[in-house]
């Protein structure tokens, strides 16, 4: 709702004080301000002059140089020397280990402002290179710091000053408009969020020069909450945030005392890729997906790392598609999967609703996994020709499927032409500085002679601080995007040297030429610093899939515990980032999800309960913001234990499948397609208790997802109004109100009919 004019802002704060603004609740019901009227028709120009609120309110300055981190308080230390000539003053105390913090002179007063946690601190001033002996009388018989709260013996016959810092008992607001977690453009809306301590806020309003927007409680966890407002446009506006605390205190979150209003310039510097947000992704491990051309199978053996490695006499093997696993299965047992084989299965993938394919490495390398690249500009012949690759991309694009490739900038293989030149010529090689050689001559494969990934001699680490290396790698990324790929998944970016600058340049050059390209980093932990608009669009979200959703689906986490963990997760990332989430639970690097859920190992028959838990988990994955990612074969109920020679990578046996699981994944794709709210950027929590957690999806909270991971049914009180069941299919169309029984190990998806 929009309201205009200074008088209305004053009314707003009065309304906040009187409780006329609905605070939202743990059920997530936000209400418009009933005491205010939309008078925007009186302002055809569409804007008002934003002014500071009047009345009894507390300003909280959060802008540069003003705000302290949550839990800390700004404290000012002053020294007025009078008629004395003083050249330098610094602050030393128990808060900084008695180190020296210079103070600044302004209008005859030496001053410093620092952020301190609540507590008791002792300190002294260090004036012109000398300690003040007695802070109580050292200024001509007067206190050296007029704001000191007391004094204490310093142990040397003098006195330290004492400062007592009292923490705020009310609201502490976290807000940084430069961080997409707090301000982002998502689904063509401007989203503004604040973080506060749990239970400290009754209501909040985003006050702008274009109108006011009620904020709603969106997320929560053990110690914090996120309050959210969305502005239904992307254009410049000035704003501040009016907050009413739980005990009725009025506050205004402002920029700085000199420039009190925040300003959004209307420029989306971190665009959301809607083809990702609306997508369904599928990961393919090429050697183990489908063999479309048996004539190229032997080519895999010709360049295998074992032929180069001087520390082993092992040899690679070529197996038939259904041969048993050997100890070489991880890396040097080949099965013949190729690009033509993927092209043959595009109709199958389309039947699963797949719109994004992620390919594990396909460039010339020395292993079945391909992460030891020999040539970043050459397709590995074992996978086919460039003509077949182009045909695959064209056929995928014709079906509305985009393709991203795996990029390995941290290390390459010992068969890479530059590394072979170093091994042969030593310091005379022009590529000597591409690597980190400890001793030469060396034997290929000797991880003690040069730096390798995790000390592995077959994976020499690249010197990405070298401009030539950087140009070679980024040039390769651009080459394949120019060829027709749609995005890049980056292997172990956290281990790349000078990673921030490397990926800043990669993003700048990629987006400059291919602004719609998708950049995904292999980061396994909650790490928002990688998705601030300067490096990646998204991360491989193991932090969501494995740490939260998998453990919830196993029954290890209660609904409340899982929701709190999700609260921290979604609070950490911008909504644009969440919308582009690369959401996976398993991959080529983990055991298969059905195995993790108790289904057994390769060759076993999974239990009914493990299948039901897989359905629960996959349904959650398809109903959360971002794109759900399926590792090849999971949709067919495949099993595989990573600890047994990476058996999760075993070839898909196309003549068998768990048809119940396959039908389930196809139905999930239909659910996501017919329910636009499930493809939106917004999630908002509703309730959690026992094994149940429930959350809203859609910008109007029009869809409610309710999950129960426990083995017994549970009852959930529904939000007001009538709700229609859209999932599972056997209950589709049923109309509910009041309360609903949630089945054990199951998920309900409900769509609002009306109030």
XYZ file of C-alpha atoms in Angstrom, residues 1-754:
754
model
C 0.000 0.000 0.000
C 1.258 3.482 -0.855
C 0.724 6.644 1.191
C 2.069 10.102 0.514
C 3.165 13.178 2.382
C 4.962 14.201 5.546
C 1.729 14.290 7.513
C 1.153 10.665 6.679
C 4.654 9.752 7.892
C 3.838 11.360 11.209
C 0.561 9.437 11.291
C 2.535 6.305 10.497
C 4.705 6.600 13.580
C 1.658 7.381 15.652
C 0.007 4.290 14.248
C 3.071 2.253 15.108
C 2.957 3.525 18.664
C -0.732 2.724 19.066
C -0.380 -0.735 17.607
C -2.525 -0.005 14.538
C 0.067 -1.688 12.315
C -0.220 -5.463 12.386
C 3.127 -6.853 13.503
C 2.940 -10.085 11.601
C 3.349 -13.183 13.724
C 5.134 -16.471 13.919
C 2.451 -17.694 11.546
C 3.684 -15.117 9.067
C 0.460 -13.125 8.603
C 1.329 -9.544 7.620
C -1.513 -6.973 7.497
C -1.816 -3.608 5.785
C -2.016 -0.523 8.017
C -5.757 -0.089 8.457
C -5.449 3.433 9.874
C -3.889 4.891 6.714
C -5.410 5.681 3.345
C -3.808 5.501 -0.077
C -3.772 9.091 -1.308
C -1.321 8.586 -4.165
C -3.908 9.957 -6.596
C -3.229 13.394 -5.099
C 0.393 13.136 -6.261
C 0.329 12.431 -10.014
C 4.098 12.892 -10.191
C 4.381 9.617 -8.264
C 6.657 10.832 -5.484
C 6.844 12.846 -2.277
C 9.529 14.692 -0.416
C 10.878 12.248 2.114
C 11.434 13.836 5.529
C 12.556 12.589 8.903
C 9.790 11.386 11.181
C 8.640 13.655 13.997
C 7.861 12.703 17.541
C 9.513 10.544 20.130
C 11.626 8.053 18.216
C 15.171 6.708 18.442
C 17.379 7.051 15.352
C 19.618 4.104 14.505
C 22.330 5.113 12.035
C 23.415 2.156 9.932
C 25.308 3.777 7.079
C 29.070 3.936 6.458
C 30.982 5.164 9.484
C 27.836 5.128 11.603
C 26.749 1.616 12.329
C 28.289 -0.914 14.658
C 28.012 -4.651 14.125
C 25.089 -6.360 15.849
C 25.637 -6.649 19.576
C 28.053 -3.696 19.711
C 27.477 -0.117 20.713
C 29.129 3.086 19.413
C 31.193 4.671 22.195
C 32.866 8.084 21.945
C 36.121 8.960 23.763
C 37.075 12.670 24.043
C 39.974 14.774 25.260
C 39.882 18.583 25.486
C 43.407 19.869 26.239
C 42.420 23.472 26.966
C 45.280 25.892 26.371
C 47.944 23.188 26.159
C 49.608 22.499 22.839
C 49.133 18.801 22.015
C 50.492 17.124 18.897
C 49.011 13.609 19.157
C 46.562 11.639 21.291
C 45.748 7.948 21.090
C 43.453 5.580 22.950
C 44.736 2.441 24.656
C 42.678 0.065 26.715
C 41.511 -3.389 27.656
C 39.304 -3.452 24.528
C 42.296 -3.367 22.152
C 44.987 -5.132 24.160
C 46.377 -1.721 25.093
C 47.412 -1.138 21.503
C 47.471 2.379 20.066
C 44.383 3.793 18.301
C 44.998 7.371 17.094
C 42.387 10.008 17.939
C 41.518 12.894 15.618
C 41.513 16.623 16.413
C 38.379 18.540 15.450
C 37.512 22.024 16.715
C 39.884 21.754 19.679
C 38.680 18.277 20.772
C 40.526 15.016 20.277
C 37.963 12.316 19.507
C 37.516 8.689 18.495
C 34.387 6.586 18.172
C 34.617 2.790 18.394
C 32.184 -0.100 18.582
C 32.200 -2.064 21.833
C 30.252 -4.995 23.155
C 28.443 -4.374 26.458
C 30.808 -4.627 29.404
C 33.326 -2.849 31.646
C 36.518 -1.462 30.130
C 39.644 0.240 31.494
C 41.668 2.620 29.339
C 44.139 5.490 29.194
C 45.120 8.205 26.768
C 48.618 8.278 25.290
C 49.475 11.965 24.763
C 52.506 13.153 22.796
C 54.150 9.779 23.260
C 53.549 9.641 27.039
C 51.099 7.725 29.177
C 48.737 9.802 31.298
C 49.569 8.820 34.867
C 46.189 9.531 36.435
C 43.119 9.713 34.213
C 41.123 11.205 37.134
C 43.283 14.332 37.574
C 45.697 14.400 34.631
C 44.089 17.344 32.844
C 45.182 20.178 35.129
C 43.597 18.494 38.127
C 40.494 17.585 36.116
C 39.448 14.299 34.495
C 41.265 13.581 31.240
C 38.074 12.070 29.780
C 34.972 13.915 30.974
C 32.781 10.955 29.998
C 34.550 8.368 32.173
C 32.252 6.330 34.432
C 34.910 5.804 37.120
C 38.540 4.994 37.821
C 40.649 2.002 38.839
C 44.229 1.544 40.016
C 46.532 0.801 37.126
C 49.000 -1.176 39.276
C 51.738 1.443 38.784
C 50.578 4.104 41.211
C 48.226 5.790 38.767
C 44.616 5.387 37.668
C 42.932 4.053 34.562
C 39.623 5.446 33.472
C 36.653 3.073 33.436
C 33.857 3.034 30.887
C 30.672 1.005 31.392
C 29.011 0.078 28.093
C 25.373 -0.843 28.346
C 23.941 -2.872 25.490
C 20.621 -2.021 23.971
C 17.867 -4.019 25.595
C 15.630 -3.502 22.602
C 16.105 -3.642 18.877
C 19.371 -4.129 17.034
C 18.994 -3.813 13.269
C 21.253 -5.373 10.661
C 21.033 -3.689 7.283
C 23.601 -3.185 4.546
C 22.162 -2.084 1.198
C 25.391 -3.108 -0.511
C 24.782 -6.732 0.479
C 22.155 -8.581 -1.617
C 21.012 -10.376 1.544
C 19.469 -7.039 2.540
C 18.691 -5.393 -0.799
C 18.289 -7.214 -4.077
C 16.258 -7.246 -7.243
C 14.380 -10.530 -7.518
C 11.505 -11.436 -9.846
C 11.620 -7.827 -11.135
C 10.862 -6.461 -7.664
C 13.096 -4.576 -5.241
C 13.402 -6.561 -2.025
C 14.477 -4.835 1.203
C 15.141 -6.898 4.336
C 16.426 -6.238 7.846
C 17.832 -8.616 10.425
C 16.858 -8.274 14.088
C 17.161 -10.233 17.300
C 14.488 -12.866 17.816
C 11.235 -11.505 19.212
C 12.346 -7.865 19.506
C 10.221 -6.340 16.729
C 6.450 -5.901 16.692
C 6.174 -4.282 13.262
C 8.210 -2.505 10.609
C 7.512 -0.296 7.611
C 9.675 0.584 4.638
C 9.119 4.340 4.206
C 10.012 5.593 0.724
C 9.553 8.744 -1.315
C 7.197 6.722 -3.492
C 5.020 5.257 -0.760
C 5.184 3.020 2.304
C 5.376 -0.773 2.396
C 4.522 -2.926 5.374
C 7.337 -5.319 6.232
C 6.486 -8.878 7.199
C 8.243 -11.443 9.341
C 9.831 -13.731 6.778
C 12.373 -16.014 8.474
C 13.573 -16.881 11.946
C 16.104 -19.020 13.798
C 17.365 -19.436 17.379
C 18.570 -15.865 17.808
C 17.364 -13.827 14.875
C 14.644 -12.866 12.434
C 14.371 -11.387 8.950
C 11.704 -8.790 8.171
C 10.956 -8.172 4.518
C 9.243 -5.739 2.167
C 9.098 -5.778 -1.595
C 8.664 -2.749 -3.819
C 6.806 -3.800 -6.991
C 9.163 -1.993 -9.345
C 12.849 -1.455 -10.018
C 13.556 2.266 -10.169
C 15.282 4.859 -7.946
C 13.857 5.696 -4.544
C 14.964 7.071 -1.184
C 13.924 5.355 2.005
C 14.340 4.568 5.672
C 12.816 1.896 7.887
C 10.410 2.634 10.745
C 10.325 -0.027 13.443
C 8.205 -0.616 16.515
C 9.905 -2.810 19.085
C 8.140 -5.563 20.996
C 7.812 -3.218 23.987
C 6.471 -0.319 21.916
C 9.639 1.727 21.363
C 9.693 3.675 18.091
C 12.901 3.576 16.051
C 13.999 4.776 12.651
C 16.771 2.937 10.799
C 18.637 5.694 8.969
C 21.752 6.007 6.839
C 23.972 8.613 8.557
C 23.374 11.684 10.666
C 24.564 13.913 7.785
C 22.642 11.991 5.089
C 19.794 10.234 6.882
C 18.041 8.551 3.952
C 19.204 5.471 2.119
C 19.104 5.706 -1.655
C 18.543 2.927 -4.190
C 19.608 4.136 -7.618
C 17.396 1.683 -9.480
C 20.322 -0.143 -11.085
C 20.290 -3.923 -10.853
C 23.989 -4.737 -10.610
C 23.422 -8.424 -9.841
C 20.731 -9.595 -12.275
C 18.757 -12.734 -11.583
C 18.769 -15.232 -14.458
C 15.160 -16.223 -14.887
C 16.020 -19.255 -17.024
C 17.768 -20.643 -13.965
C 15.039 -19.666 -11.492
C 12.406 -21.352 -13.645
C 14.554 -24.356 -14.457
C 15.069 -27.997 -13.560
C 18.684 -29.206 -13.763
C 20.214 -32.616 -14.401
C 23.860 -33.576 -13.846
C 25.555 -35.903 -16.327
C 28.796 -37.819 -15.762
C 29.529 -38.400 -19.455
C 31.478 -41.683 -19.365
C 28.698 -43.345 -17.333
C 25.504 -41.871 -18.844
C 24.904 -43.491 -22.233
C 27.107 -44.999 -24.945
C 25.955 -43.768 -28.324
C 29.075 -44.645 -30.353
C 31.176 -47.666 -29.421
C 33.823 -46.846 -32.014
C 35.312 -44.061 -29.876
C 35.487 -46.137 -26.681
C 39.176 -47.224 -27.032
C 40.282 -43.596 -27.389
C 39.820 -43.172 -23.618
C 42.752 -45.478 -22.969
C 45.218 -43.665 -25.203
C 45.624 -40.545 -23.045
C 45.011 -41.990 -19.586
C 47.164 -40.567 -16.798
C 48.726 -43.979 -16.081
C 50.705 -43.766 -19.349
C 52.341 -40.539 -18.138
C 52.697 -41.294 -14.413
C 56.221 -42.557 -13.750
C 55.383 -43.739 -10.238
C 52.910 -46.466 -11.199
C 52.753 -49.504 -13.434
C 48.949 -49.696 -13.331
C 47.031 -49.534 -16.587
C 43.518 -48.298 -17.406
C 40.776 -50.687 -18.456
C 37.857 -50.505 -20.871
C 34.747 -52.280 -19.621
C 31.428 -53.282 -21.113
C 28.455 -51.232 -19.917
C 27.311 -53.750 -17.305
C 30.703 -55.046 -16.150
C 31.354 -55.132 -12.386
C 33.120 -52.386 -10.497
C 36.871 -52.722 -10.049
C 39.255 -50.790 -7.770
C 39.874 -48.507 -10.787
C 36.185 -47.559 -11.025
C 36.588 -44.033 -9.702
C 39.078 -42.846 -12.244
C 40.531 -45.309 -14.711
C 37.787 -47.812 -15.560
C 36.054 -46.571 -18.709
C 32.606 -47.566 -19.951
C 32.223 -45.624 -23.191
C 29.609 -42.947 -22.504
C 29.778 -40.078 -25.000
C 28.136 -36.983 -26.445
C 26.090 -38.899 -29.010
C 24.724 -40.989 -26.168
C 23.514 -37.838 -24.390
C 21.901 -36.526 -27.573
C 19.997 -39.818 -27.886
C 18.495 -39.276 -24.410
C 17.372 -35.658 -24.831
C 13.734 -36.683 -25.283
C 13.993 -38.704 -22.076
C 15.418 -35.704 -20.229
C 12.698 -33.497 -21.654
C 10.120 -35.934 -20.222
C 11.617 -35.195 -16.797
C 11.088 -31.466 -17.304
C 14.848 -30.875 -17.555
C 15.783 -27.405 -18.825
C 19.434 -27.325 -17.695
C 22.131 -29.966 -18.189
C 25.338 -29.794 -16.165
C 28.141 -31.817 -17.772
C 31.101 -33.068 -15.787
C 34.396 -32.336 -17.623
C 34.446 -33.228 -21.316
C 37.802 -31.765 -22.327
C 40.909 -33.812 -23.087
C 42.037 -35.342 -19.783
C 43.645 -38.370 -18.187
C 40.830 -39.984 -16.212
C 37.201 -41.051 -16.314
C 36.224 -38.033 -14.232
C 38.119 -35.505 -16.365
C 39.325 -33.151 -13.634
C 42.948 -33.608 -14.774
C 42.645 -31.603 -17.989
C 45.319 -31.877 -20.671
C 43.893 -29.297 -23.066
C 41.186 -26.799 -22.091
C 40.432 -25.984 -25.735
C 39.894 -29.541 -27.020
C 36.996 -31.947 -26.624
C 38.215 -35.362 -25.447
C 37.999 -37.702 -28.483
C 36.535 -40.464 -26.288
C 33.353 -38.337 -26.153
C 33.145 -37.722 -29.889
C 33.828 -34.892 -32.307
C 33.166 -31.166 -32.124
C 30.529 -31.665 -34.811
C 28.704 -34.083 -32.496
C 29.072 -31.635 -29.620
C 27.569 -28.855 -31.723
C 24.725 -31.129 -32.782
C 24.060 -31.961 -29.116
C 23.951 -28.291 -28.129
C 21.688 -27.430 -31.052
C 19.297 -30.288 -30.236
C 19.269 -29.351 -26.555
C 18.558 -25.700 -27.335
C 15.805 -26.727 -29.764
C 14.106 -28.431 -26.794
C 14.565 -25.429 -24.520
C 17.446 -27.078 -22.621
C 20.566 -25.089 -21.762
C 23.935 -26.681 -21.034
C 26.700 -25.710 -18.608
C 30.186 -27.196 -18.620
C 32.672 -28.011 -15.865
C 35.689 -25.696 -15.620
C 38.826 -26.581 -13.612
C 41.076 -23.536 -13.101
C 42.911 -24.694 -9.959
C 44.897 -27.591 -11.425
C 45.365 -29.637 -14.553
C 46.754 -33.084 -15.421
C 50.320 -34.258 -15.824
C 49.657 -34.808 -19.518
C 48.986 -31.113 -20.086
C 51.349 -29.819 -22.761
C 52.634 -26.953 -20.573
C 53.422 -29.235 -17.649
C 55.149 -31.760 -19.928
C 57.327 -28.933 -21.237
C 58.278 -27.950 -17.668
C 59.086 -31.577 -16.831
C 61.291 -31.809 -19.909
C 63.068 -28.438 -19.910
C 62.934 -27.197 -16.333
C 63.583 -23.476 -15.905
C 64.190 -23.109 -19.624
C 60.529 -23.803 -20.226
C 58.431 -20.692 -20.867
C 55.777 -22.348 -18.678
C 57.981 -22.778 -15.604
C 56.053 -20.099 -13.727
C 52.724 -21.709 -14.573
C 53.345 -24.199 -11.745
C 55.022 -24.495 -8.342
C 58.030 -26.742 -8.809
C 59.973 -27.595 -5.665
C 62.741 -29.629 -7.289
C 63.760 -30.455 -10.847
C 64.307 -32.780 -12.567
C 61.344 -34.759 -11.277
C 59.319 -37.793 -12.201
C 55.790 -37.229 -13.452
C 53.347 -38.058 -10.703
C 55.716 -37.208 -7.833
C 53.646 -34.920 -5.619
C 56.704 -34.167 -3.463
C 58.499 -32.448 -6.340
C 55.796 -29.921 -7.177
C 52.612 -28.575 -5.673
C 49.532 -30.595 -6.487
C 45.868 -30.453 -5.484
C 45.715 -31.971 -1.998
C 49.282 -33.198 -2.598
C 48.200 -35.474 -5.463
C 51.007 -35.769 -8.007
C 48.673 -36.281 -10.975
C 47.044 -32.869 -10.403
C 49.711 -30.129 -10.535
C 48.399 -26.812 -9.224
C 48.227 -23.859 -11.587
C 49.683 -20.457 -10.726
C 46.602 -18.332 -11.347
C 48.447 -15.207 -10.214
C 50.442 -15.504 -13.452
C 48.783 -13.284 -16.109
C 49.552 -15.836 -18.841
C 47.825 -18.622 -16.923
C 44.868 -16.407 -16.158
C 44.499 -15.408 -19.794
C 44.776 -19.026 -20.929
C 42.064 -20.189 -18.515
C 39.620 -17.325 -18.932
C 40.150 -17.523 -22.670
C 39.104 -21.185 -22.566
C 35.948 -20.344 -20.643
C 35.020 -17.723 -23.226
C 35.891 -20.079 -26.088
C 33.312 -22.667 -25.026
C 30.653 -20.090 -24.230
C 31.207 -18.709 -27.730
C 30.903 -22.283 -29.015
C 27.377 -22.509 -27.633
C 27.417 -23.443 -23.940
C 25.180 -21.469 -21.598
C 27.119 -21.401 -18.345
C 30.021 -22.643 -16.263
C 30.338 -24.731 -13.141
C 33.709 -24.004 -11.486
C 35.627 -26.700 -9.624
C 37.096 -25.878 -6.164
C 37.142 -22.072 -6.598
C 38.107 -21.595 -2.946
C 41.492 -23.218 -3.662
C 42.383 -21.017 -6.636
C 45.173 -18.555 -5.883
C 44.089 -14.920 -5.735
C 40.579 -16.298 -6.092
C 38.708 -13.062 -5.503
C 40.509 -11.228 -8.288
C 40.530 -14.246 -10.600
C 36.785 -14.777 -10.409
C 36.054 -11.064 -10.485
C 37.849 -10.914 -13.824
C 36.209 -14.127 -15.013
C 32.756 -12.742 -14.221
C 33.472 -9.371 -15.768
C 34.660 -10.872 -19.032
C 32.047 -13.606 -19.215
C 29.133 -11.304 -18.451
C 30.536 -8.665 -20.784
C 30.245 -11.073 -23.696
C 27.480 -13.415 -22.471
C 25.363 -11.533 -19.899
C 22.889 -14.418 -19.645
C 25.584 -17.010 -18.825
C 25.244 -18.824 -15.498
C 28.268 -18.981 -13.155
C 28.182 -21.620 -10.388
C 30.937 -22.241 -7.849
C 31.640 -25.543 -6.110
C 31.419 -24.304 -2.536
C 30.107 -26.822 0.001
C 29.432 -24.532 2.958
C 27.247 -21.551 3.794
C 29.411 -18.885 2.136
C 27.566 -15.716 1.083
C 30.812 -13.863 0.387
C 31.026 -15.700 -2.964
C 27.673 -14.378 -4.223
C 27.818 -10.617 -3.754
C 27.576 -9.804 -7.457
C 31.314 -9.814 -8.133
C 31.998 -13.542 -8.567
C 29.294 -16.213 -8.860
C 25.564 -16.237 -9.521
C 25.112 -19.241 -7.258
C 26.911 -22.007 -5.400
C 26.465 -25.765 -5.407
C 24.126 -25.696 -2.454
C 25.271 -28.715 -0.473
C 24.762 -26.504 2.602
C 21.035 -26.604 1.923
C 20.713 -30.032 0.344
C 22.964 -32.177 2.500
C 23.269 -30.315 5.787
C 19.573 -29.474 6.127
C 17.198 -31.245 3.744
C 18.928 -34.646 3.764
C 19.155 -34.762 7.547
C 15.539 -33.650 7.853
C 14.399 -36.321 5.381
C 16.375 -38.921 7.324
C 14.453 -37.933 10.435
C 17.625 -36.694 12.131
C 16.287 -33.119 12.398
C 12.893 -32.072 13.716
C 10.807 -29.715 11.620
C 11.653 -26.872 13.976
C 15.399 -27.553 13.861
C 15.395 -27.852 10.065
C 13.395 -24.649 9.656
C 15.739 -22.716 11.929
C 18.712 -23.913 9.873
C 16.876 -22.879 6.724
C 16.257 -19.501 8.345
C 19.981 -18.884 8.705
C 20.539 -20.177 5.169
C 17.978 -17.942 3.451
C 18.890 -14.970 5.640
C 22.481 -15.197 4.394
C 21.743 -14.930 0.676
C 19.993 -12.350 -1.457
C 16.640 -13.422 -2.827
C 18.091 -13.084 -6.324
C 20.808 -15.570 -5.309
C 18.316 -17.970 -3.719
C 16.253 -17.793 -6.900
C 19.310 -18.908 -8.898
C 20.194 -21.604 -6.372
C 21.905 -24.702 -7.755
C 20.062 -26.930 -5.301
C 21.409 -30.455 -5.078
C 21.613 -33.191 -2.464
C 24.026 -35.619 -4.116
C 26.456 -35.646 -7.021
C 29.406 -37.549 -8.454
C 31.274 -36.589 -5.256
C 28.840 -38.120 -2.735
C 26.926 -41.310 -2.123
C 23.604 -41.438 -3.915
C 20.721 -39.834 -2.091
C 18.705 -43.071 -1.913
C 21.706 -44.789 -0.329
C 22.049 -41.917 2.161
C 18.373 -42.421 3.044
C 18.918 -46.065 3.985
C 18.194 -47.663 0.609
C 21.371 -49.750 0.485
C 24.272 -50.027 -1.919
C 24.564 -50.819 -5.617
C 22.599 -53.957 -6.414
C 20.370 -53.823 -3.314
C 16.594 -53.427 -3.338
C 15.683 -50.227 -1.465
C 13.123 -50.410 1.313
C 9.711 -48.792 0.945
C 10.593 -46.310 3.687
C 13.787 -45.182 1.933
C 11.801 -44.602 -1.252
C 9.208 -42.589 0.657
C 11.969 -40.496 2.207
C 13.431 -39.906 -1.253
C 10.024 -38.677 -2.386
C 9.815 -36.376 0.625
C 13.270 -34.931 0.009
C 12.890 -34.491 -3.742
C 9.511 -32.805 -3.293
C 11.083 -30.279 -0.944
C 13.861 -29.701 -3.448
C 11.310 -28.986 -6.191
C 9.270 -26.597 -4.034
C 12.065 -24.343 -2.728
C 13.472 -21.252 -4.500
C 16.094 -22.033 -7.119
C 16.570 -24.861 -9.568
C 16.411 -28.467 -8.302
C 19.355 -30.571 -9.489
C 19.138 -34.344 -10.047
C 22.269 -36.461 -10.342
C 21.909 -38.827 -13.275
C 19.932 -41.921 -12.348
C 18.532 -40.705 -9.044
C 15.201 -40.357 -10.804
C 15.390 -44.107 -11.573
C 16.051 -45.081 -7.960
C 19.738 -45.896 -8.397
C 21.930 -46.716 -5.400
C 25.629 -46.202 -4.831
C 28.026 -45.868 -1.910
C 30.899 -43.447 -2.412
C 33.081 -45.439 -0.026
C 33.082 -48.413 -2.398
C 35.220 -47.173 -5.309
C 32.776 -44.320 -5.975
C 30.069 -46.744 -7.013
C 27.625 -43.816 -7.258
C 29.260 -43.234 -10.655
C 28.308 -46.653 -12.026
C 26.695 -46.501 -15.492
C 22.929 -46.123 -15.744
C 21.413 -49.479 -16.692
C 18.718 -48.266 -19.055
C 16.757 -51.517 -19.138
C 15.857 -51.273 -15.440
C 14.340 -48.603 -13.221
C 12.275 -48.085 -10.117
C 9.200 -46.940 -12.009
C 7.530 -45.576 -8.895
C 10.454 -43.188 -8.394
C 10.637 -42.288 -12.090
C 6.927 -41.458 -12.221
C 7.364 -39.359 -9.075
C 10.098 -37.192 -10.638
C 8.030 -36.663 -13.777
C 5.071 -35.616 -11.634
C 7.273 -33.172 -9.722
C 8.219 -31.502 -12.987
C 4.541 -31.099 -13.850
C 3.816 -29.689 -10.372
C 6.558 -27.080 -10.725
C 5.427 -26.172 -14.231
C 1.761 -25.662 -13.333
C 2.424 -23.832 -10.041
C 4.189 -20.513 -10.781
C 4.627 -19.713 -7.063
C 7.062 -22.635 -6.813
C 9.319 -20.892 -9.338
C 9.258 -17.541 -7.555
C 12.123 -16.100 -5.530
C 10.189 -15.708 -2.286
C 9.904 -18.088 0.642
C 8.285 -17.208 3.966
C 8.040 -19.396 7.036
C 4.694 -20.422 8.495
C 5.124 -22.918 11.328
C 7.208 -25.845 12.530
C 6.583 -28.409 15.253
C 7.502 -32.022 15.800
C 8.350 -33.532 12.429
C 6.412 -30.856 10.553
C 7.641 -27.716 8.872
C 5.513 -25.462 6.670
C 6.412 -22.489 4.510
C 4.727 -20.187 2.020
C 5.780 -19.783 -1.587
C 4.835 -17.003 -3.978
C 4.744 -13.240 -3.606
C 1.233 -13.345 -2.128
C 1.859 -16.438 0.030
C -0.495 -18.229 -2.317
C 1.085 -21.674 -1.904
C 1.728 -23.517 1.363
C 4.190 -26.429 1.461
C 3.816 -28.735 4.461
C 6.294 -31.551 5.147
C 6.366 -34.237 7.831
C 9.511 -36.370 8.216
C 8.306 -38.397 11.187
C 6.712 -41.832 10.959
C 3.424 -40.705 12.505
C 0.797 -38.312 11.113
C 0.538 -34.806 12.503
C -2.085 -32.098 12.536
C -1.380 -28.562 11.347
C -3.638 -25.551 11.787
C -3.975 -23.896 8.380
C -3.816 -20.160 7.671
C -7.192 -18.476 7.331
C -9.209 -19.204 4.217
C -9.675 -22.203 1.983
C -6.839 -24.198 0.490
C -6.881 -26.628 -2.418
C -4.548 -29.644 -2.463
C -2.317 -29.713 -5.555
C 0.096 -32.392 -4.258
C 0.120 -35.363 -3.893
C -1.797 -36.248 -7.015
C -4.052 -38.750 -5.281
C -5.449 -35.941 -3.103
C -5.395 -33.244 -5.750
C -8.467 -31.017 -5.776
C -9.513 -31.562 -2.167
C -10.502 -28.312 -0.430
C -9.326 -27.781 3.149
C -9.791 -25.186 5.869
C -9.156 -24.988 9.593
C -6.691 -27.839 10.017
C -5.139 -30.645 8.017
C -3.666 -34.030 8.863
C -0.160 -34.296 7.417
C 0.719 -37.875 6.448
C 3.882 -39.498 7.851
C 7.005 -39.083 5.702
C 5.073 -36.989 3.236
C 4.502 -33.555 1.749
C 1.337 -31.599 1.012
C 1.314 -28.664 -1.386
C -1.737 -26.440 -0.958
C -2.892 -23.520 -3.074
C -4.956 -20.673 -1.654
C -8.501 -20.395 -2.959
C -9.432 -17.252 -1.071
